[in-house]
Coordinates of C-alpha atoms in Angstrom, one line a residue:
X1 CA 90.2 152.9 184.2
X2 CA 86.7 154.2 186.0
X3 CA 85.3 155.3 182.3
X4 CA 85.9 151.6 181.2
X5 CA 83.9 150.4 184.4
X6 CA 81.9 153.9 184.1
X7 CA 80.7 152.2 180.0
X8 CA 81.1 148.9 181.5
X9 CA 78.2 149.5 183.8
X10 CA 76.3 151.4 181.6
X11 CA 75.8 148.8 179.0
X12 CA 75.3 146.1 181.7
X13 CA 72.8 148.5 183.0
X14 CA 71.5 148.8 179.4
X15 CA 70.6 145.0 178.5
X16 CA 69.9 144.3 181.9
X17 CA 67.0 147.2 181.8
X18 CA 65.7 145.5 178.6
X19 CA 66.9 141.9 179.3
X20 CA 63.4 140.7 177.5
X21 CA 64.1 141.8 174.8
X22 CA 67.5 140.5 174.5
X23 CA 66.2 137.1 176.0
X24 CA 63.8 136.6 173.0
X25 CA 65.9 137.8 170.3
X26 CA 68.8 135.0 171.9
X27 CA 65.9 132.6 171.8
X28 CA 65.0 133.5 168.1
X29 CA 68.6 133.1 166.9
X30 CA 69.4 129.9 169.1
X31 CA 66.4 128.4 167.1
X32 CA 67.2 129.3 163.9
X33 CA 71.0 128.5 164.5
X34 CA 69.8 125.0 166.3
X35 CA 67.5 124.4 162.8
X36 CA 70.8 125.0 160.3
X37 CA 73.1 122.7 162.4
X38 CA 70.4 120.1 162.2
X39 CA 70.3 120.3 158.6
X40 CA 73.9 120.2 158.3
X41 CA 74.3 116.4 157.1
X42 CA 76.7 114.0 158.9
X43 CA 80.5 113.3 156.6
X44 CA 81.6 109.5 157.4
X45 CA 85.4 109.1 157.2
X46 CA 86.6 106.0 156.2
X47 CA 90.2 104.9 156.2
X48 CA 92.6 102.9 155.0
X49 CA 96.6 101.6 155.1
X50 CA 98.6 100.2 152.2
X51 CA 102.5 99.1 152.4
X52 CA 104.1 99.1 149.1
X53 CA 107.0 96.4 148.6
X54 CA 109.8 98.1 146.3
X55 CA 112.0 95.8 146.4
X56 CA 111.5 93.2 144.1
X57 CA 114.0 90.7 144.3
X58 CA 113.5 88.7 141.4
X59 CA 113.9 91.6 139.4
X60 CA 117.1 93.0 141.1
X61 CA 118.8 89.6 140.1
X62 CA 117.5 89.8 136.7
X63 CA 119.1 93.0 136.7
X64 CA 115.7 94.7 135.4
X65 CA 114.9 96.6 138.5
X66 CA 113.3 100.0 138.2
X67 CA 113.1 103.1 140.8
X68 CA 109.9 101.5 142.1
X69 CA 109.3 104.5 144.5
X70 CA 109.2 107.1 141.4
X71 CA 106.2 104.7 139.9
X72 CA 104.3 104.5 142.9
X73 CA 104.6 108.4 143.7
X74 CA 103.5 108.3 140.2
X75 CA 100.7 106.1 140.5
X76 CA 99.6 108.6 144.1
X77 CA 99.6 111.3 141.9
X78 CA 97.2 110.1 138.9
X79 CA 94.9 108.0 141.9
X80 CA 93.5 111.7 142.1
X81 CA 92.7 112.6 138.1
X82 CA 89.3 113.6 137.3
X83 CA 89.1 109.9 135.2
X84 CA 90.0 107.8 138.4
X85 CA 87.5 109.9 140.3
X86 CA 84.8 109.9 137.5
X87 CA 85.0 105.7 137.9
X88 CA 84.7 106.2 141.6
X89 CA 81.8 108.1 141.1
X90 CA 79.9 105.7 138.5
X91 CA 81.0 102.8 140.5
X92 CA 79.2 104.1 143.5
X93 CA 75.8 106.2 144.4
X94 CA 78.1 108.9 144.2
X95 CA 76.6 108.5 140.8
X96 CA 73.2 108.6 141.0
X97 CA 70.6 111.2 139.7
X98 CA 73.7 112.6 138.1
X99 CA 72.9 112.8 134.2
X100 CA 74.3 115.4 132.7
X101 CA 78.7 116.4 132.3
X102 CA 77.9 119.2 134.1
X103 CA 76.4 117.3 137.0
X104 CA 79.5 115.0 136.7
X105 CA 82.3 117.4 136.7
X106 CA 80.6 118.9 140.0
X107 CA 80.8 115.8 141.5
X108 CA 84.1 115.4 140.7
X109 CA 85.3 118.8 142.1
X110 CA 83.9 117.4 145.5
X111 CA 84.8 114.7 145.6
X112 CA 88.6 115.5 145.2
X113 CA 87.9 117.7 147.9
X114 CA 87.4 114.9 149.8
X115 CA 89.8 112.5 149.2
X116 CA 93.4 112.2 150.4
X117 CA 96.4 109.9 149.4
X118 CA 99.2 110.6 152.2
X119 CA 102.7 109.1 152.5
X120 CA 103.0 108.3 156.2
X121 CA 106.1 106.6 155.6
X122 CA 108.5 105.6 152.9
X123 CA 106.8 102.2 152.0
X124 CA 103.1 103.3 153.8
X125 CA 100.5 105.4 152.4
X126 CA 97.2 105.8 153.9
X127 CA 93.8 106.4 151.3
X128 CA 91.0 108.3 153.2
X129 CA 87.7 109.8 152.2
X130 CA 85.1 112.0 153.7
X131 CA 81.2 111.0 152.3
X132 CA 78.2 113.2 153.2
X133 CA 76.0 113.1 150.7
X134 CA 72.3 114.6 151.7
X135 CA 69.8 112.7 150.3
X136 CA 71.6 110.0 151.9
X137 CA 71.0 108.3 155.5
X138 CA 74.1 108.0 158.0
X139 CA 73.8 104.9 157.9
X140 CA 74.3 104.9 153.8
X141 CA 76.9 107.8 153.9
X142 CA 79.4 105.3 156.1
X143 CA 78.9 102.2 153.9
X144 CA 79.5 104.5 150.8
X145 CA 82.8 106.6 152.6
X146 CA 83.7 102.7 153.2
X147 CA 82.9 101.7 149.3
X148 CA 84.9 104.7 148.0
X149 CA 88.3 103.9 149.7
X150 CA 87.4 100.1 148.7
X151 CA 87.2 101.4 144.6
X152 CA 90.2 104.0 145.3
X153 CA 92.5 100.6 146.1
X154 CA 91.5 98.6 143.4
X155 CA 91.9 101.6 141.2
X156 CA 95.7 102.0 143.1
X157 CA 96.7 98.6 142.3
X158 CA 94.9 98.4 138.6
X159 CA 96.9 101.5 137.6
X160 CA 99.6 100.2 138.4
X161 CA 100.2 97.0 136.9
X162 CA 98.7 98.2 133.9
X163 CA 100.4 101.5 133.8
X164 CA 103.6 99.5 134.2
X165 CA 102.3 97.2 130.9
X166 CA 101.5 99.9 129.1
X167 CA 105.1 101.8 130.0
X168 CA 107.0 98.7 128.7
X169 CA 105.3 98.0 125.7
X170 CA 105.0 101.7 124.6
X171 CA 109.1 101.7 125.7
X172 CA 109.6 98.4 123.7
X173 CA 108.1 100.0 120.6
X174 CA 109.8 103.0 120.6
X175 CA 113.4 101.0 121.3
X176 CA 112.4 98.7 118.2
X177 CA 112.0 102.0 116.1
X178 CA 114.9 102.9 117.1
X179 CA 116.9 99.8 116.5
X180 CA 115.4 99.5 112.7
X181 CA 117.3 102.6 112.3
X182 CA 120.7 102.1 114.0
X183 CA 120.9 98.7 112.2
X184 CA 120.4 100.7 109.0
X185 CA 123.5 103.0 109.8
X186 CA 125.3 100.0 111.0
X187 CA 125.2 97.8 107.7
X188 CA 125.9 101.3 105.6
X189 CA 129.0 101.5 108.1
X190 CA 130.2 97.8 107.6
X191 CA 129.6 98.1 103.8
X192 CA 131.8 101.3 104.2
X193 CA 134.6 99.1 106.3
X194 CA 134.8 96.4 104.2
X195 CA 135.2 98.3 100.8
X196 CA 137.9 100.2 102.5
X197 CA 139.5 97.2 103.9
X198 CA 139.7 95.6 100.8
X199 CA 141.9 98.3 99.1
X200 CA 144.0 99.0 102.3
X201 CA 144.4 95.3 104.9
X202 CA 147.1 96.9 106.5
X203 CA 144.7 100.1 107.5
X204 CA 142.4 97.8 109.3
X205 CA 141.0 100.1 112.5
X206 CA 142.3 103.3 111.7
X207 CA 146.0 105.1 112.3
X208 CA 145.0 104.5 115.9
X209 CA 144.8 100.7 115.3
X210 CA 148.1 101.2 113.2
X211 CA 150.1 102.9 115.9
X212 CA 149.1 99.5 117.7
X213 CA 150.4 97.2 115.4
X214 CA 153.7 98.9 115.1
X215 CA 154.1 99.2 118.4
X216 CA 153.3 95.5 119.0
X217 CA 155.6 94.2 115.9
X218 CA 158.4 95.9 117.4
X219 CA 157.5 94.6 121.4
X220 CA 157.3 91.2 119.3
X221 CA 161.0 91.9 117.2
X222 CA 162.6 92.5 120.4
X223 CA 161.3 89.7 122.0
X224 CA 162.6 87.3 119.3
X225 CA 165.7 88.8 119.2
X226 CA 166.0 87.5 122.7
X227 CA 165.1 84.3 122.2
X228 CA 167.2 84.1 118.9
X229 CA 170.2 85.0 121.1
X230 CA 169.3 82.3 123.5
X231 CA 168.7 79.7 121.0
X232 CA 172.1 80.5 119.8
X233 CA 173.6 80.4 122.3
X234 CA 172.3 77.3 123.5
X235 CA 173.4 75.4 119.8
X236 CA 176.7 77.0 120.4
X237 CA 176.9 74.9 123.7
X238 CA 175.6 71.7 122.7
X239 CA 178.0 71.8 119.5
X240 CA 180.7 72.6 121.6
X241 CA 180.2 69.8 123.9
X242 CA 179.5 67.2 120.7
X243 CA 183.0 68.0 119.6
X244 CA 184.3 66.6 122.4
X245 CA 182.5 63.1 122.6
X246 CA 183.6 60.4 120.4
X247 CA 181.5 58.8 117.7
X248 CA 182.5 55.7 118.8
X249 CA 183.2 53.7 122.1
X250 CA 185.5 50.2 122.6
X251 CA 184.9 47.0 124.4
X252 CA 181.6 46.3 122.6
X253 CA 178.5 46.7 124.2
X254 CA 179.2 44.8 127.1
X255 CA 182.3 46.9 128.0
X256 CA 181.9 47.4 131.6
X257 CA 185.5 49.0 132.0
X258 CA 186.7 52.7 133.5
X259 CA 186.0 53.9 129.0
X260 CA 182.6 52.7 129.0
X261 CA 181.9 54.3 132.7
X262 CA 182.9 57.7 131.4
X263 CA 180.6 57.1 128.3
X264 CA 177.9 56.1 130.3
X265 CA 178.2 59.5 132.8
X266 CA 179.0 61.5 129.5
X267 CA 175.4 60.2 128.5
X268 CA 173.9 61.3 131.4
X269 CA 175.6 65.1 131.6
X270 CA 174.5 65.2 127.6
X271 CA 170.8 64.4 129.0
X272 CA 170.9 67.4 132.3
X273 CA 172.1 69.9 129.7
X274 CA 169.5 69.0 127.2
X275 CA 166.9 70.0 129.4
X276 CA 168.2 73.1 129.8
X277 CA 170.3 72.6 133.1
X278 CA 173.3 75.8 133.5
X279 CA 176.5 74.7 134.6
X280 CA 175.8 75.8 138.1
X281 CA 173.4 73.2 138.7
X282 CA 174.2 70.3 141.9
X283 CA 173.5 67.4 139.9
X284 CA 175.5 69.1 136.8
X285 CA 178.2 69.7 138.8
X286 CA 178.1 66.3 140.2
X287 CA 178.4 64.5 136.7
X288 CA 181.1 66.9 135.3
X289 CA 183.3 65.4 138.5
X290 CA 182.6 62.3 137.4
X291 CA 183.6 63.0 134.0
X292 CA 187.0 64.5 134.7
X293 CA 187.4 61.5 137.9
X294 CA 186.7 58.8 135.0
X295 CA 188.9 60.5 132.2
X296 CA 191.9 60.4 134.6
X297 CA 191.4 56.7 134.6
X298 CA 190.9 56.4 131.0
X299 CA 194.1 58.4 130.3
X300 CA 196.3 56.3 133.2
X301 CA 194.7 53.0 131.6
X302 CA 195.8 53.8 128.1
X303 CA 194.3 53.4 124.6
X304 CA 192.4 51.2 123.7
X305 CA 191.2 49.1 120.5
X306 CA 188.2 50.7 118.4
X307 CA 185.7 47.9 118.2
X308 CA 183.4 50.6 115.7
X309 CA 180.3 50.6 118.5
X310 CA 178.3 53.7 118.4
X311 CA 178.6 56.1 121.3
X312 CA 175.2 57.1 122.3
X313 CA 175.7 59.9 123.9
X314 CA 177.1 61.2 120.9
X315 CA 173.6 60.3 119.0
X316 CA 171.6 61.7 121.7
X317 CA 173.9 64.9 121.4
X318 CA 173.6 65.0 117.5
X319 CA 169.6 65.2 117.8
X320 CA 169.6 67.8 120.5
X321 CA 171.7 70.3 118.1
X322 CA 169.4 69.3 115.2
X323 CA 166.3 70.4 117.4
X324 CA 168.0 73.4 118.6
X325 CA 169.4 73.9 115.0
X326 CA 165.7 73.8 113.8
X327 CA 164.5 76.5 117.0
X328 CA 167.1 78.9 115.4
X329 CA 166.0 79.1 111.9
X330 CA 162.5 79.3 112.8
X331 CA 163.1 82.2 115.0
X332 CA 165.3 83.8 112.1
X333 CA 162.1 83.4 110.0
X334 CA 159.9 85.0 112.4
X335 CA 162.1 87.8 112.6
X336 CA 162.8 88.4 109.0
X337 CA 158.9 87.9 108.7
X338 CA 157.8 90.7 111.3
X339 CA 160.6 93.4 110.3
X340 CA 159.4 92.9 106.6
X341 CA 155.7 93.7 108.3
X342 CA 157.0 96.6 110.5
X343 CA 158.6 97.9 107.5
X344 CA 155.6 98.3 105.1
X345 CA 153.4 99.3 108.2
X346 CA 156.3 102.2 108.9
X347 CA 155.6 102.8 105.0
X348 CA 151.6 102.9 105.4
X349 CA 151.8 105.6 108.5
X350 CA 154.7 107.9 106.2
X351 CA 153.3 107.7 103.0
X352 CA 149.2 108.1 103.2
X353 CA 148.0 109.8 105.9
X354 CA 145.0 110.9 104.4
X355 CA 144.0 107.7 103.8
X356 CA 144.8 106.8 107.8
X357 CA 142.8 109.6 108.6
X358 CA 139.6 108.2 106.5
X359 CA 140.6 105.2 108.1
X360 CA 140.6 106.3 111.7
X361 CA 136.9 108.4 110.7
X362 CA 135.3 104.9 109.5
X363 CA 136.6 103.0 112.3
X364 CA 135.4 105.5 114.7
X365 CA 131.9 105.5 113.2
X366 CA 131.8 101.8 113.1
X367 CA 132.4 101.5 116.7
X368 CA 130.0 104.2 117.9
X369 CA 127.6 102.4 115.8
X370 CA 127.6 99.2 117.0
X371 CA 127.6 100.0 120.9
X372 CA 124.8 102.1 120.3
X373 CA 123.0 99.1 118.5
X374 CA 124.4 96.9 121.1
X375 CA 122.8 98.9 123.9
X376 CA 120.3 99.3 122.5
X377 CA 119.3 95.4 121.9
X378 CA 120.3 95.1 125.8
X379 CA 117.9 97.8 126.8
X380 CA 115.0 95.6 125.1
X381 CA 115.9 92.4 126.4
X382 CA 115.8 93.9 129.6
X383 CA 112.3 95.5 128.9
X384 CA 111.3 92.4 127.4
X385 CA 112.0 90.3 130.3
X386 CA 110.6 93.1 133.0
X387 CA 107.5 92.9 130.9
X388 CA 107.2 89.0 131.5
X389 CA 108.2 89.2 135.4
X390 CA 105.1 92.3 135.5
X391 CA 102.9 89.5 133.4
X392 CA 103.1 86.9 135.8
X393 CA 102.7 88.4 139.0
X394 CA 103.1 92.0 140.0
X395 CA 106.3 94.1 140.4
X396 CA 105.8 95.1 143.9
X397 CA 103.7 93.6 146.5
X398 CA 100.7 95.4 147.7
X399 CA 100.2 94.8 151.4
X400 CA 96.6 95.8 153.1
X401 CA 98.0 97.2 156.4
X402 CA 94.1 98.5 157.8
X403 CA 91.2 97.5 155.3
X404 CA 88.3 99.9 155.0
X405 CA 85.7 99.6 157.4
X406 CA 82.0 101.1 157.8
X407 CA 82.9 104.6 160.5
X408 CA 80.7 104.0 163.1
X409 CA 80.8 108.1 164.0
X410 CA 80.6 111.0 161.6
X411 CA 84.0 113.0 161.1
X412 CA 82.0 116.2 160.8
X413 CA 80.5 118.2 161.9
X414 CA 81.1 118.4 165.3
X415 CA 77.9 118.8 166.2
X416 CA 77.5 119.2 170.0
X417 CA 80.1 121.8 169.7
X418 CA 78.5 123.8 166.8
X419 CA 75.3 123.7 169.0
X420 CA 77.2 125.4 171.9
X421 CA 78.5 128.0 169.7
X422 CA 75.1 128.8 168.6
X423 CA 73.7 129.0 172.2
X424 CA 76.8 131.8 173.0
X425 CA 76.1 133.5 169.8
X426 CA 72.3 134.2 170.5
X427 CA 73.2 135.0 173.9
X428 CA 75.6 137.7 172.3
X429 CA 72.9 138.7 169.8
X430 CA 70.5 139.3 172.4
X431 CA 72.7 141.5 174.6
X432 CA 73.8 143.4 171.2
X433 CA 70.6 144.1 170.2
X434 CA 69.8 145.1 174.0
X435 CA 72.5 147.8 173.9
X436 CA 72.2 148.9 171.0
X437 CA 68.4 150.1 170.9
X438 CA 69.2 151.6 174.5
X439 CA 71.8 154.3 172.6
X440 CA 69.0 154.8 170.2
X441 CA 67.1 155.8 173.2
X442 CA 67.4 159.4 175.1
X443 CA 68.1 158.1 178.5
X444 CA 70.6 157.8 180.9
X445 CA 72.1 155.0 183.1
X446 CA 74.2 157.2 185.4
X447 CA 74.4 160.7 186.6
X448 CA 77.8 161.0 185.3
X449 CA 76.4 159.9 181.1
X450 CA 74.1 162.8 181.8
X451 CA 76.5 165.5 183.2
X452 CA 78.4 164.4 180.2
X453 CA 76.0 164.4 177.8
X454 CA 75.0 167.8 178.7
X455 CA 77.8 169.5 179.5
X456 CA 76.1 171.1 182.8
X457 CA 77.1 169.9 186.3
X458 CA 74.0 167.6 188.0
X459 CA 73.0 168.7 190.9
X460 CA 71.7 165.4 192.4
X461 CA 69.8 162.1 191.7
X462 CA 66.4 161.0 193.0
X463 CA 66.5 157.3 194.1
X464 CA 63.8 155.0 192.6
X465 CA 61.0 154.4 195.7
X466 CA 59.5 150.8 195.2
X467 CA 56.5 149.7 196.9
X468 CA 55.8 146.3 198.1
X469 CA 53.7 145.3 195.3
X470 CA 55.9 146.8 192.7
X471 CA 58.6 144.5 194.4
X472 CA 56.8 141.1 194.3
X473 CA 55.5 141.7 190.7
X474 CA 59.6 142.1 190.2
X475 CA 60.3 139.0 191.7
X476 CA 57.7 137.3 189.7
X477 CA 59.2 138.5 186.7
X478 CA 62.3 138.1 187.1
X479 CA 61.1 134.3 188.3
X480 CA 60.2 133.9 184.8
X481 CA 63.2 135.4 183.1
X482 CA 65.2 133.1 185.1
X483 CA 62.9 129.5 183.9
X484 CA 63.0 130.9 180.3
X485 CA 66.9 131.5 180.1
X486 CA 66.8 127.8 181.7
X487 CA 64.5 126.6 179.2
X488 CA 66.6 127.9 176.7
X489 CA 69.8 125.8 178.3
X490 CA 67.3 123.0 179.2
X491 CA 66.9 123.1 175.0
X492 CA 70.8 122.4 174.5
X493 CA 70.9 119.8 176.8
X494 CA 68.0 118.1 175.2
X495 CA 69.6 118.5 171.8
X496 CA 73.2 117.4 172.8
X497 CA 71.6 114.4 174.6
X498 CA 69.8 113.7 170.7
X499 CA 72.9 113.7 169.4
X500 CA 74.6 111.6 171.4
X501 CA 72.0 108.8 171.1
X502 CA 71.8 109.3 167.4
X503 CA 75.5 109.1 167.1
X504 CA 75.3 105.7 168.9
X505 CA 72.7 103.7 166.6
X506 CA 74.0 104.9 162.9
X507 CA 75.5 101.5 162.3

């Protein structure tokens, strides 16, 4: 620890001994430091905040809606091409004096340097650009860092409505081609189905399709067989009950006695089982009580003459077996008619199934064909009708959150501190340069550098005798180191204070 004070006091001892020195060399290189700052032009920042709408509505309905965010990441990511930037550059005095593509492509480099297109948010992105062009005035670098964001928007939103045109035609085209050729393969493949249908109707759709049928003929056979057995037994009911009702009835038709009551409810049971009434029914089993109450009478009343009248219920019975006579031959039809189908399909599945095969293989193509046609044409309409939405007003809504305004102070550099930096760094030069000619020199601060320098013990050390003259001329001088070190700060403060005031009246 006392050899680090031991050098620390040495090379105090050192700059202080030759603090001219080190006091003009600070001076020299606060100067020339002060003079590069200065020439350092001032970069204007100028800002701006968009909100992108992806969620178009009218276009969700429509059933057309795109992953809006992938465009306009898309859109970010092209804003920054060396063509967008070239048009921000020929649209601006970016451009001028520049006349060669070497001059251009330079420009370019910096000026994507400059420029940033950030996503603050999902929907918010934020366009900013830093201008600090030389031969320019402050004044002229903010309005152009202002006029560069301004053509960076209008390039954002051109590029992307006609980026999306150009996607949707270009996609529109290609799905066209595409369609010429699947419509090709599909009328080959119809051709093919027809022709093949022709020689084998019962092979219509394949084995697949054949399978079906069988199994649907015999879901049908079974189904008539139910009803057949139904019908049946619904004509063996009603010709039951027409064997037991007389043809005729006596008294005329004014008979109003107990035989032309038990006709009359006779009628009416015909009528509830006609329309399809069980046995079990309240109002059937009502009637039949009548029936038997009034046959009794009938029977204890005795017979009685035949006047030859028609018994209607009798007619009315004779028409319901005739309808249900009908219901069971057209059911034995049906069924005679689908087991002679279901037999000669059974046939086609036995007896060819190479052909079944070539059926099920041109069925199969057919199908494949036309959904991929049939998607196809959807996909277009679709595009189509995107296309005409993106034609009438834009896809997504551009909203100016901030607008660009003129900076009113630069972004860089940071000038008052660069000027303190120098100020420290001349200081430092000085006392460097200080120390190190006093190690090029063969003298010695301390008692102890010479004893160690030597290597022979020091005996003792003379004290430095100052007269009274020698003493004022040192106060006089060091008097004027101390006013020009403050001349030297007195320069900063001057400078800062420039600055500042500069910094206020750019706009």
């Amino acid at each position: 620890m006392n050899e680090i004070f031991e050098e620390v006091r040495t090379a105090l001892y050192s700059v202080w001994h030759r603090r001219w020195l080190a006091l003009a060399v600070a001076w020299g290189v606060c100067l020339l430091g002060w003079l590069v700052v200065a020439m350092i032009p001032n970069t204007y920042e100028s800002k701006a905040r968009i909100y992108v709408d992806v969620d178009d509505v009218l276009s969700e309905q429509l059933g057309i809606a795109g992953d809006g965010r992938e465009e306009i990441t898309k859109v970010r990511q092209t804003l920054l091409g060396s063509v967008n930037l070239e048009k921000v550059i020929t649209s601006t005095e970016l451009g001028e004096g520049i006349s060669e593509r070497s001059q251009m492509d330079a420009a370019i480099a910096s000026l994507a340097q400059n420029v940033r297109v950030e996503s603050e948010q999902d929907n918010l992105f934020s366009i900013t650009a830093e201008v600090g062009k030389s031969g320019l005035s402050d004044s002229q670098n903010a309005v152009l860092a202002r006029n560069v964001v301004q053509k960076l928007l209008d390039i954002f939103r051109e590029e992307h409505i006609s980026g999306n045109r150009a996607e949707i035609s270009g996609a529109i085209a290609d799905l066209n081609d595409q369609l010429e050729e699947r419509k090709l393969e599909l009328e080959a493949a119809e051709e093919r189905r027809l022709t093949f249908e022709t020689q084998y109707p019962e092979l219509i759709g394949g084995s697949q399709t054949l399978s079906t049928k069988v199994q649907q003929s015999r879901t049908e056979l079974r189904d008539i067989d139910a009803n057949l057995a139904a019908a049946e037994s619904a004509l063996a009911a009603i010709s039951s009950q027409l064997s037991t009702t007389p043809r005729t009835i006596a008294g005329g038709a004014n008979a109003v006695g107990p035989r032309a009551s038990l006709l009359q409810v006779q009628s009416q049971l015909a009528e509830l089982r006609s329309r399809g009434l069980t046995d079990q029914h309240p109002d059937v089993v009502s009637t039949s009580r009548q029936v038997e109450i009034l046959t009794r009478q009938v029977a204890a009343s005795g017979p009685a003459a035949d006047t030859g009248t028609p018994n209607p219920a009798y007619s009315s019975l004779l028409a319901v077996r005739a309808d249900r006579q009908a219901g069971v031959e057209a059911l034995q039809a049906r069924r005679a008619a689908i087991q002679s189908s279901l037999a000669s399909l059974m046939a086609s599945q036995a007896s060819e199934p190479a052909v079944a095969a070539e059926a099920n293989r041109i069925s199969r193509d057919y199908d494949v064909l036309r959904t991929n046609y049939e998607r196809l044409l959807e996909d277009r309409e679709k595009l189509r009708t995107r296309g005409d939405v993106v034609d009438e007003t834009s896809q997504y809504k551009f909203d100016l959150v901030d607008p660009p305004v003129v900076p009113q102070s630069p972004a860089a550099p940071n000038r008052p501190l660069l000027l303190i930096g120098v100020l420290f760094v001349g200081i430092a030069a000085g006392a460097g340069v200080a120390y190190a000619l006093s190690q090029l020199r063969s003298s010695f601060a301390t008692p102890n550098k010479l004893e160690k320098s030597m290597g022979l013990p020091v005996i003792g050390s003379i004290s430095l005798a100052v007269s009274d003259a020698a003493k004022s001329l040192s106060r006089k001088r060091f008097k004027q180191f101390a006013a020009a070190s403050a001349g030297l700060v007195g320069v900063l403060v001057i400078l800062l204070v420039v600055e500042i005031v500069s910094v206020g009246t750019i706009a």
